[in-house]
């Protein structure tokens, strides 16, 4: 366990905000977390890789971070086609994906190179290229931050939907995830339908999950800014879902508008709308809109959170004025 006071969070948020936490504690096991809990007073924030956070200022409380490691294949539950893998919440997400691909285990290769850690994958229901974490999560182990007791959540208990879970809603801030168990395929079923995956794979006949991982890495690197070079938190906004009626009326005006049919309506890519509003590659002060993917806001160097929020608010207003659709940040404002 490592503990620091008045600790800089610069390395713990990919937006590159130079803010401080009153207290920062990093624990290595469930037992260590249970020992820390009675010592906590005031506000508590549990962070993962800090890739989906925007700090508005210093954090006047305790920031907790899990360093629980380990990737364990659960042999007894193994059957012919699938294997259960239990992963520590502090494992870097893409290290887990790389491990799975090396083992020839399918299911997470489309989620290659997503920043963040395993614990956050289960909170955020991370998703990309036609796959979401919920498709592979079997169970989530968590410790109650108020009681110190352990609870096991089934996939259903987590109430997953697009970038949502019980951990972001009803139970927000109440649990620290310690382990996530994923179900991976021994005989991978490739998902290549989304966007330009097939185009990037080219003519290749026998495509492996390693090829898919490489294709996804290439696509992401071409579109998304590297947080080590330019502060950002991936997609800043969620893609809104609108009613069929609303969609049909918009489609008359914008026949080229991309869309995805979903259970509760039609999803419109916010990045496309932001680009249509003329924001792609533009900036307000030191806060900018990425020039290759308008869904991503970037810190052009030394931006304050107020500058990012001002840009966010201006974009939301412009999108509403043009399309009559409210878009909302995916990034958590702290
Ligand atoms: N588009 C534009 N202009 C833009 C951005 C997008 O016209 O500036 C259009 C694209 O041409 C495409 C559509 O919008 O027709 C969708 O774009 P893309 O495939 O790039 O995906 P997205 O909907 O913008 C979502 C996720 C990403 C994920 C990609 C790929 C959310 C909030 N974002 O973005 O996730 O990588 O799909 O699956 O759902 C993240 O969450 O941080 C993230 C990067």
GROMACS .gro file of C-alpha atoms and ligand atoms in nm:
model
  378
    1UNK     CA    1   0.000   0.000   0.000
    2UNK     CA    2   0.125   0.347  -0.085
    3UNK     CA    3  -0.014   0.664   0.061
    4UNK     CA    4   0.060   1.030  -0.019
    5UNK     CA    5  -0.073   1.366   0.098
    6UNK     CA    6  -0.122   1.671  -0.125
    7UNK     CA    7  -0.048   1.447  -0.421
    8UNK     CA    8  -0.034   1.562  -0.784
    9UNK     CA    9  -0.287   1.383  -1.005
   10UNK     CA   10  -0.112   1.491  -1.324
   11UNK     CA   11  -0.006   1.131  -1.405
   12UNK     CA   12  -0.349   0.997  -1.311
   13UNK     CA   13  -0.569   1.182  -1.559
   14UNK     CA   14  -0.514   1.158  -1.931
   15UNK     CA   15  -0.650   1.510  -1.984
   16UNK     CA   16  -0.329   1.632  -1.824
   17UNK     CA   17  -0.488   1.847  -1.551
   18UNK     CA   18  -0.230   1.949  -1.291
   19UNK     CA   19  -0.457   1.915  -0.988
   20UNK     CA   20  -0.388   1.772  -0.642
   21UNK     CA   21  -0.560   1.525  -0.414
   22UNK     CA   22  -0.559   1.591  -0.039
   23UNK     CA   23  -0.480   1.221   0.012
   24UNK     CA   24  -0.398   0.949  -0.244
   25UNK     CA   25  -0.394   0.581  -0.151
   26UNK     CA   26  -0.299   0.293  -0.376
   27UNK     CA   27  -0.377  -0.057  -0.250
   28UNK     CA   28  -0.264  -0.399  -0.372
   29UNK     CA   29  -0.531  -0.634  -0.235
   30UNK     CA   30  -0.890  -0.654  -0.112
   31UNK     CA   31  -0.760  -0.687   0.244
   32UNK     CA   32  -0.556  -0.367   0.215
   33UNK     CA   33  -0.862  -0.183   0.081
   34UNK     CA   34  -1.070  -0.314   0.373
   35UNK     CA   35  -0.801  -0.188   0.614
   36UNK     CA   36  -0.802   0.159   0.460
   37UNK     CA   37  -1.178   0.211   0.461
   38UNK     CA   38  -1.223   0.287   0.835
   39UNK     CA   39  -0.951   0.556   0.807
   40UNK     CA   40  -1.137   0.748   0.539
   41UNK     CA   41  -1.311   1.071   0.624
   42UNK     CA   42  -1.471   1.318   0.385
   43UNK     CA   43  -1.507   1.274   0.012
   44UNK     CA   44  -1.375   0.961  -0.159
   45UNK     CA   45  -1.311   0.914  -0.527
   46UNK     CA   46  -1.201   0.585  -0.676
   47UNK     CA   47  -1.003   0.622  -0.998
   48UNK     CA   48  -0.874   0.377  -1.256
   49UNK     CA   49  -0.639   0.491  -1.529
   50UNK     CA   50  -0.795   0.840  -1.521
   51UNK     CA   51  -0.881   0.815  -1.890
   52UNK     CA   52  -1.240   0.922  -1.850
   53UNK     CA   53  -1.216   1.199  -1.595
   54UNK     CA   54  -1.200   1.574  -1.603
   55UNK     CA   55  -1.102   1.732  -1.272
   56UNK     CA   56  -1.253   2.077  -1.223
   57UNK     CA   57  -0.996   2.156  -0.956
   58UNK     CA   58  -0.804   2.007  -0.662
   59UNK     CA   59  -0.976   1.712  -0.494
   60UNK     CA   60  -1.047   1.785  -0.129
   61UNK     CA   61  -1.070   1.424  -0.019
   62UNK     CA   62  -0.915   1.082  -0.068
   63UNK     CA   63  -0.845   0.940  -0.411
   64UNK     CA   64  -0.824   0.561  -0.410
   65UNK     CA   65  -0.652   0.357  -0.678
   66UNK     CA   66  -0.641  -0.019  -0.713
   67UNK     CA   67  -0.317  -0.193  -0.795
   68UNK     CA   68  -0.473  -0.538  -0.768
   69UNK     CA   69  -0.295  -0.741  -1.035
   70UNK     CA   70  -0.316  -1.089  -1.182
   71UNK     CA   71  -0.477  -1.270  -1.471
   72UNK     CA   72  -0.601  -1.611  -1.365
   73UNK     CA   73  -0.763  -1.875  -1.585
   74UNK     CA   74  -1.038  -2.036  -1.376
   75UNK     CA   75  -0.982  -2.399  -1.470
   76UNK     CA   76  -1.271  -2.573  -1.295
   77UNK     CA   77  -1.538  -2.382  -1.486
   78UNK     CA   78  -1.363  -2.427  -1.817
   79UNK     CA   79  -1.568  -2.605  -2.082
   80UNK     CA   80  -1.499  -2.702  -2.440
   81UNK     CA   81  -1.550  -2.367  -2.609
   82UNK     CA   82  -1.510  -2.100  -2.348
   83UNK     CA   83  -1.281  -2.014  -2.065
   84UNK     CA   84  -1.337  -1.790  -1.766
   85UNK     CA   85  -1.057  -1.550  -1.680
   86UNK     CA   86  -1.047  -1.355  -1.353
   87UNK     CA   87  -0.851  -1.032  -1.376
   88UNK     CA   88  -0.740  -0.786  -1.106
   89UNK     CA   89  -0.906  -0.444  -1.128
   90UNK     CA   90  -0.568  -0.268  -1.147
   91UNK     CA   91  -0.449  -0.453  -1.457
   92UNK     CA   92  -0.406  -0.218  -1.753
   93UNK     CA   93  -0.695  -0.302  -1.989
   94UNK     CA   94  -0.483  -0.331  -2.299
   95UNK     CA   95  -0.232  -0.557  -2.121
   96UNK     CA   96  -0.523  -0.794  -2.059
   97UNK     CA   97  -0.634  -0.771  -2.424
   98UNK     CA   98  -0.276  -0.837  -2.542
   99UNK     CA   99  -0.255  -1.137  -2.306
  100UNK     CA  100  -0.587  -1.278  -2.435
  101UNK     CA  101  -0.477  -1.241  -2.797
  102UNK     CA  102  -0.141  -1.408  -2.721
  103UNK     CA  103  -0.327  -1.702  -2.564
  104UNK     CA  104  -0.550  -1.724  -2.872
  105UNK     CA  105  -0.857  -1.638  -2.662
  106UNK     CA  106  -1.119  -1.433  -2.846
  107UNK     CA  107  -1.376  -1.180  -2.732
  108UNK     CA  108  -1.184  -0.866  -2.643
  109UNK     CA  109  -0.962  -0.809  -2.950
  110UNK     CA  110  -1.199  -0.539  -3.084
  111UNK     CA  111  -1.143  -0.353  -2.757
  112UNK     CA  112  -0.768  -0.323  -2.821
  113UNK     CA  113  -0.584  -0.009  -2.713
  114UNK     CA  114  -0.870   0.138  -2.510
  115UNK     CA  115  -0.697   0.330  -2.232
  116UNK     CA  116  -0.777   0.257  -1.869
  117UNK     CA  117  -0.785  -0.038  -1.635
  118UNK     CA  118  -0.986  -0.356  -1.590
  119UNK     CA  119  -1.193  -0.219  -1.299
  120UNK     CA  120  -1.311   0.073  -1.512
  121UNK     CA  121  -1.404  -0.160  -1.800
  122UNK     CA  122  -1.679  -0.294  -1.575
  123UNK     CA  123  -1.794   0.048  -1.453
  124UNK     CA  124  -1.798   0.220  -1.793
  125UNK     CA  125  -1.902  -0.077  -2.005
  126UNK     CA  126  -1.629   0.029  -2.245
  127UNK     CA  127  -1.703  -0.036  -2.608
  128UNK     CA  128  -1.561  -0.005  -2.955
  129UNK     CA  129  -1.595  -0.157  -3.302
  130UNK     CA  130  -1.912  -0.353  -3.233
  131UNK     CA  131  -1.812  -0.503  -2.895
  132UNK     CA  132  -1.887  -0.388  -2.541
  133UNK     CA  133  -1.733  -0.509  -2.215
  134UNK     CA  134  -2.077  -0.636  -2.109
  135UNK     CA  135  -2.062  -0.895  -2.389
  136UNK     CA  136  -1.776  -1.073  -2.209
  137UNK     CA  137  -1.822  -0.986  -1.841
  138UNK     CA  138  -1.952  -1.276  -1.633
  139UNK     CA  139  -1.910  -1.139  -1.284
  140UNK     CA  140  -1.772  -0.843  -1.098
  141UNK     CA  141  -1.628  -0.861  -0.746
  142UNK     CA  142  -1.649  -0.542  -0.544
  143UNK     CA  143  -1.601  -0.409  -0.193
  144UNK     CA  144  -1.853  -0.170  -0.041
  145UNK     CA  145  -1.674   0.156   0.041
  146UNK     CA  146  -1.911   0.220   0.332
  147UNK     CA  147  -1.942  -0.132   0.483
  148UNK     CA  148  -1.615  -0.293   0.374
  149UNK     CA  149  -1.810  -0.605   0.278
  150UNK     CA  150  -1.759  -0.797  -0.042
  151UNK     CA  151  -2.034  -0.837  -0.299
  152UNK     CA  152  -2.040  -1.037  -0.618
  153UNK     CA  153  -2.238  -0.891  -0.908
  154UNK     CA  154  -2.357  -1.107  -1.195
  155UNK     CA  155  -2.363  -0.953  -1.542
  156UNK     CA  156  -2.736  -0.893  -1.494
  157UNK     CA  157  -2.683  -0.725  -1.155
  158UNK     CA  158  -2.454  -0.473  -1.329
  159UNK     CA  159  -2.752  -0.346  -1.538
  160UNK     CA  160  -2.538  -0.274  -1.840
  161UNK     CA  161  -2.639  -0.052  -2.127
  162UNK     CA  162  -2.444   0.178  -2.362
  163UNK     CA  163  -2.158   0.320  -2.148
  164UNK     CA  164  -2.375   0.268  -1.839
  165UNK     CA  165  -2.386   0.036  -1.541
  166UNK     CA  166  -2.527   0.020  -1.190
  167UNK     CA  167  -2.185   0.149  -1.075
  168UNK     CA  168  -2.246   0.480  -1.257
  169UNK     CA  169  -2.610   0.509  -1.148
  170UNK     CA  170  -2.780   0.364  -0.838
  171UNK     CA  171  -2.453   0.251  -0.678
  172UNK     CA  172  -2.236   0.541  -0.794
  173UNK     CA  173  -1.937   0.589  -0.565
  174UNK     CA  174  -2.045   0.305  -0.337
  175UNK     CA  175  -1.827   0.015  -0.451
  176UNK     CA  176  -1.467  -0.043  -0.548
  177UNK     CA  177  -1.431  -0.315  -0.809
  178UNK     CA  178  -1.158  -0.560  -0.720
  179UNK     CA  179  -1.180  -0.839  -0.981
  180UNK     CA  180  -1.365  -0.888  -1.308
  181UNK     CA  181  -1.428  -1.231  -1.460
  182UNK     CA  182  -1.456  -1.246  -1.838
  183UNK     CA  183  -1.573  -1.529  -2.061
  184UNK     CA  184  -1.338  -1.571  -2.358
  185UNK     CA  185  -1.368  -1.800  -2.658
  186UNK     CA  186  -1.119  -2.075  -2.731
  187UNK     CA  187  -1.245  -2.078  -3.087
  188UNK     CA  188  -1.278  -1.707  -3.156
  189UNK     CA  189  -1.580  -1.571  -3.343
  190UNK     CA  190  -1.453  -1.264  -3.525
  191UNK     CA  191  -1.658  -0.944  -3.534
  192UNK     CA  192  -1.556  -0.752  -3.841
  193UNK     CA  193  -1.875  -0.573  -3.940
  194UNK     CA  194  -1.813  -0.236  -3.777
  195UNK     CA  195  -1.681   0.056  -3.984
  196UNK     CA  196  -1.368  -0.004  -4.184
  197UNK     CA  197  -1.222  -0.309  -4.003
  198UNK     CA  198  -1.256  -0.524  -4.313
  199UNK     CA  199  -1.102  -0.256  -4.534
  200UNK     CA  200  -0.802  -0.228  -4.300
  201UNK     CA  201  -0.761  -0.608  -4.291
  202UNK     CA  202  -0.747  -0.604  -4.671
  203UNK     CA  203  -0.752  -0.922  -4.875
  204UNK     CA  204  -0.613  -1.146  -4.600
  205UNK     CA  205  -0.779  -1.490  -4.619
  206UNK     CA  206  -0.729  -1.645  -4.275
  207UNK     CA  207  -0.784  -1.363  -4.032
  208UNK     CA  208  -0.673  -1.425  -3.672
  209UNK     CA  209  -0.755  -1.231  -3.356
  210UNK     CA  210  -0.399  -1.098  -3.368
  211UNK     CA  211  -0.477  -0.950  -3.713
  212UNK     CA  212  -0.797  -0.795  -3.576
  213UNK     CA  213  -0.609  -0.649  -3.280
  214UNK     CA  214  -0.351  -0.498  -3.514
  215UNK     CA  215  -0.622  -0.355  -3.742
  216UNK     CA  216  -0.802  -0.195  -3.446
  217UNK     CA  217  -0.474  -0.053  -3.316
  218UNK     CA  218  -0.402   0.096  -3.660
  219UNK     CA  219  -0.753   0.248  -3.686
  220UNK     CA  220  -0.740   0.393  -3.334
  221UNK     CA  221  -0.389   0.533  -3.380
  222UNK     CA  222  -0.496   0.703  -3.703
  223UNK     CA  223  -0.807   0.861  -3.548
  224UNK     CA  224  -0.751   0.915  -3.180
  225UNK     CA  225  -0.487   1.138  -3.021
  226UNK     CA  226  -0.226   0.975  -2.797
  227UNK     CA  227  -0.289   1.112  -2.444
  228UNK     CA  228   0.086   1.106  -2.377
  229UNK     CA  229   0.132   1.360  -2.654
  230UNK     CA  230  -0.194   1.555  -2.629
  231UNK     CA  231  -0.416   1.540  -2.320
  232UNK     CA  232  -0.760   1.392  -2.390
  233UNK     CA  233  -1.010   1.144  -2.249
  234UNK     CA  234  -1.117   0.962  -2.566
  235UNK     CA  235  -1.474   1.032  -2.671
  236UNK     CA  236  -1.581   1.335  -2.469
  237UNK     CA  237  -1.952   1.290  -2.552
  238UNK     CA  238  -2.186   0.994  -2.572
  239UNK     CA  239  -2.370   0.923  -2.894
  240UNK     CA  240  -2.733   1.027  -2.837
  241UNK     CA  241  -3.028   0.800  -2.905
  242UNK     CA  242  -3.330   0.973  -3.058
  243UNK     CA  243  -3.683   0.854  -3.139
  244UNK     CA  244  -3.755   0.715  -3.487
  245UNK     CA  245  -3.976   1.018  -3.561
  246UNK     CA  246  -3.700   1.261  -3.471
  247UNK     CA  247  -3.453   1.059  -3.678
  248UNK     CA  248  -3.679   1.051  -3.985
  249UNK     CA  249  -3.737   1.425  -3.974
  250UNK     CA  250  -3.360   1.488  -3.947
  251UNK     CA  251  -3.284   1.242  -4.223
  252UNK     CA  252  -3.497   1.445  -4.463
  253UNK     CA  253  -3.272   1.744  -4.403
  254UNK     CA  254  -2.945   1.546  -4.373
  255UNK     CA  255  -2.977   1.236  -4.594
  256UNK     CA  256  -2.605   1.160  -4.551
  257UNK     CA  257  -2.632   1.145  -4.169
  258UNK     CA  258  -2.478   0.822  -4.031
  259UNK     CA  259  -2.695   0.629  -3.783
  260UNK     CA  260  -2.734   0.297  -3.602
  261UNK     CA  261  -3.065   0.133  -3.518
  262UNK     CA  262  -3.073   0.042  -3.147
  263UNK     CA  263  -3.337  -0.114  -2.922
  264UNK     CA  264  -3.481   0.215  -2.795
  265UNK     CA  265  -3.452   0.431  -3.107
  266UNK     CA  266  -3.179   0.547  -3.343
  267UNK     CA  267  -2.826   0.637  -3.238
  268UNK     CA  268  -2.669   0.934  -3.414
  269UNK     CA  269  -2.290   0.979  -3.397
  270UNK     CA  270  -2.225   1.296  -3.197
  271UNK     CA  271  -1.887   1.327  -3.375
  272UNK     CA  272  -2.065   1.371  -3.706
  273UNK     CA  273  -2.299   1.639  -3.566
  274UNK     CA  274  -2.008   1.825  -3.406
  275UNK     CA  275  -1.824   1.817  -3.738
  276UNK     CA  276  -2.135   1.949  -3.916
  277UNK     CA  277  -2.137   2.239  -3.670
  278UNK     CA  278  -1.790   2.327  -3.797
  279UNK     CA  279  -1.604   2.238  -3.478
  280UNK     CA  280  -1.367   1.968  -3.607
  281UNK     CA  281  -1.007   2.085  -3.563
  282UNK     CA  282  -1.122   2.414  -3.404
  283UNK     CA  283  -1.041   2.550  -3.058
  284UNK     CA  284  -1.161   2.781  -2.786
  285UNK     CA  285  -0.855   2.902  -2.602
  286UNK     CA  286  -0.636   2.605  -2.517
  287UNK     CA  287  -0.920   2.354  -2.546
  288UNK     CA  288  -0.960   2.200  -2.890
  289UNK     CA  289  -1.164   1.957  -3.096
  290UNK     CA  290  -0.948   1.680  -3.242
  291UNK     CA  291  -0.897   1.724  -3.616
  292UNK     CA  292  -0.951   1.355  -3.700
  293UNK     CA  293  -1.240   1.270  -3.466
  294UNK     CA  294  -1.469   1.549  -3.351
  295UNK     CA  295  -1.599   1.347  -3.055
  296UNK     CA  296  -1.265   1.395  -2.882
  297UNK     CA  297  -1.177   1.717  -2.700
  298UNK     CA  298  -0.808   1.781  -2.651
  299UNK     CA  299  -0.593   1.983  -2.418
  300UNK     CA  300  -0.381   2.189  -2.659
  301UNK     CA  301  -0.136   2.256  -2.376
  302UNK     CA  302  -0.204   2.398  -2.033
  303UNK     CA  303  -0.584   2.413  -2.076
  304UNK     CA  304  -0.777   2.455  -1.754
  305UNK     CA  305  -1.083   2.241  -1.688
  306UNK     CA  306  -1.291   2.559  -1.720
  307UNK     CA  307  -1.164   2.603  -2.075
  308UNK     CA  308  -1.255   2.242  -2.162
  309UNK     CA  309  -1.599   2.284  -2.002
  310UNK     CA  310  -1.657   2.611  -2.189
  311UNK     CA  311  -1.578   2.433  -2.516
  312UNK     CA  312  -1.802   2.141  -2.415
  313UNK     CA  313  -2.093   2.376  -2.333
  314UNK     CA  314  -2.051   2.574  -2.655
  315UNK     CA  315  -2.049   2.255  -2.863
  316UNK     CA  316  -2.358   2.119  -2.684
  317UNK     CA  317  -2.542   2.444  -2.751
  318UNK     CA  318  -2.441   2.452  -3.119
  319UNK     CA  319  -2.545   2.088  -3.170
  320UNK     CA  320  -2.879   2.159  -3.003
  321UNK     CA  321  -2.937   2.474  -3.209
  322UNK     CA  322  -2.863   2.290  -3.536
  323UNK     CA  323  -3.013   1.945  -3.474
  324UNK     CA  324  -3.243   1.988  -3.173
  325UNK     CA  325  -3.057   1.709  -2.993
  326UNK     CA  326  -2.901   1.732  -2.649
  327UNK     CA  327  -2.561   1.563  -2.628
  328UNK     CA  328  -2.402   1.480  -2.295
  329UNK     CA  329  -2.044   1.423  -2.181
  330UNK     CA  330  -1.929   1.064  -2.145
  331UNK     CA  331  -1.638   1.194  -1.942
  332UNK     CA  332  -1.700   1.220  -1.569
  333UNK     CA  333  -1.663   1.576  -1.439
  334UNK     CA  334  -1.514   1.573  -1.090
  335LIG     N1  335  -1.794   1.089  -3.776
  335LIG     C1  336  -1.782   1.206  -3.847
  335LIG     N2  337  -1.696   1.300  -3.800
  335LIG     C2  338  -1.623   1.282  -3.687
  335LIG     C3  339  -1.637   1.163  -3.613
  335LIG     C4  340  -1.724   1.066  -3.661
  335LIG     O1  341  -1.844   1.226  -3.949
  335LIG     O2  342  -1.547   1.373  -3.652
  335LIG     C5  343  -1.881   0.984  -3.829
  335LIG     C6  344  -1.799   0.870  -3.888
  335LIG     O3  345  -1.765   0.891  -4.020
  335LIG     C7  346  -1.891   0.750  -3.871
  335LIG     C8  347  -1.966   0.783  -3.743
  335LIG     O4  348  -1.955   0.923  -3.724
  335LIG     O5  349  -1.981   0.745  -3.976
  335LIG     C9  350  -1.913   0.707  -3.624
  335LIG     O6  351  -1.776   0.739  -3.606
  335LIG     P1  352  -1.672   0.637  -3.535
  335LIG     O7  353  -1.684   0.503  -3.596
  335LIG     O8  354  -1.540   0.703  -3.534
  335LIG     O9  355  -1.728   0.618  -3.391
  335LIG     P2  356  -1.795   0.715  -3.285
  335LIG    O10  357  -1.940   0.682  -3.278
  335LIG    O11  358  -1.757   0.855  -3.310
  335LIG    C10  359  -1.769   0.540  -3.091
  335LIG    C11  360  -1.712   0.532  -2.952
  335LIG    C12  361  -1.561   0.523  -2.957
  335LIG    C13  362  -1.523   0.399  -3.035
  335LIG    C14  363  -1.583   0.411  -3.175
  335LIG    C15  364  -1.560   0.289  -3.258
  335LIG    C16  365  -1.869   0.651  -2.811
  335LIG    C17  366  -1.894   0.770  -2.725
  335LIG     N3  367  -1.752   0.647  -2.875
  335LIG    O12  368  -1.725   0.663  -3.150
  335LIG    O13  369  -1.516   0.505  -2.823
  335LIG    O14  370  -1.382   0.386  -3.044
  335LIG    O15  371  -1.727   0.428  -3.166
  335LIG    O16  372  -1.638   0.184  -3.211
  335LIG    O17  373  -1.954   0.563  -2.818
  335LIG    C18  374  -1.436   0.620  -2.631
  335LIG    O18  375  -1.538   0.585  -2.575
  335LIG    O19  376  -1.348   0.689  -2.574
  335LIG    C19  377  -1.416   0.586  -2.772
  335LIG    C20  378  -1.313   0.630  -2.841
   0.00000   0.00000   0.00000
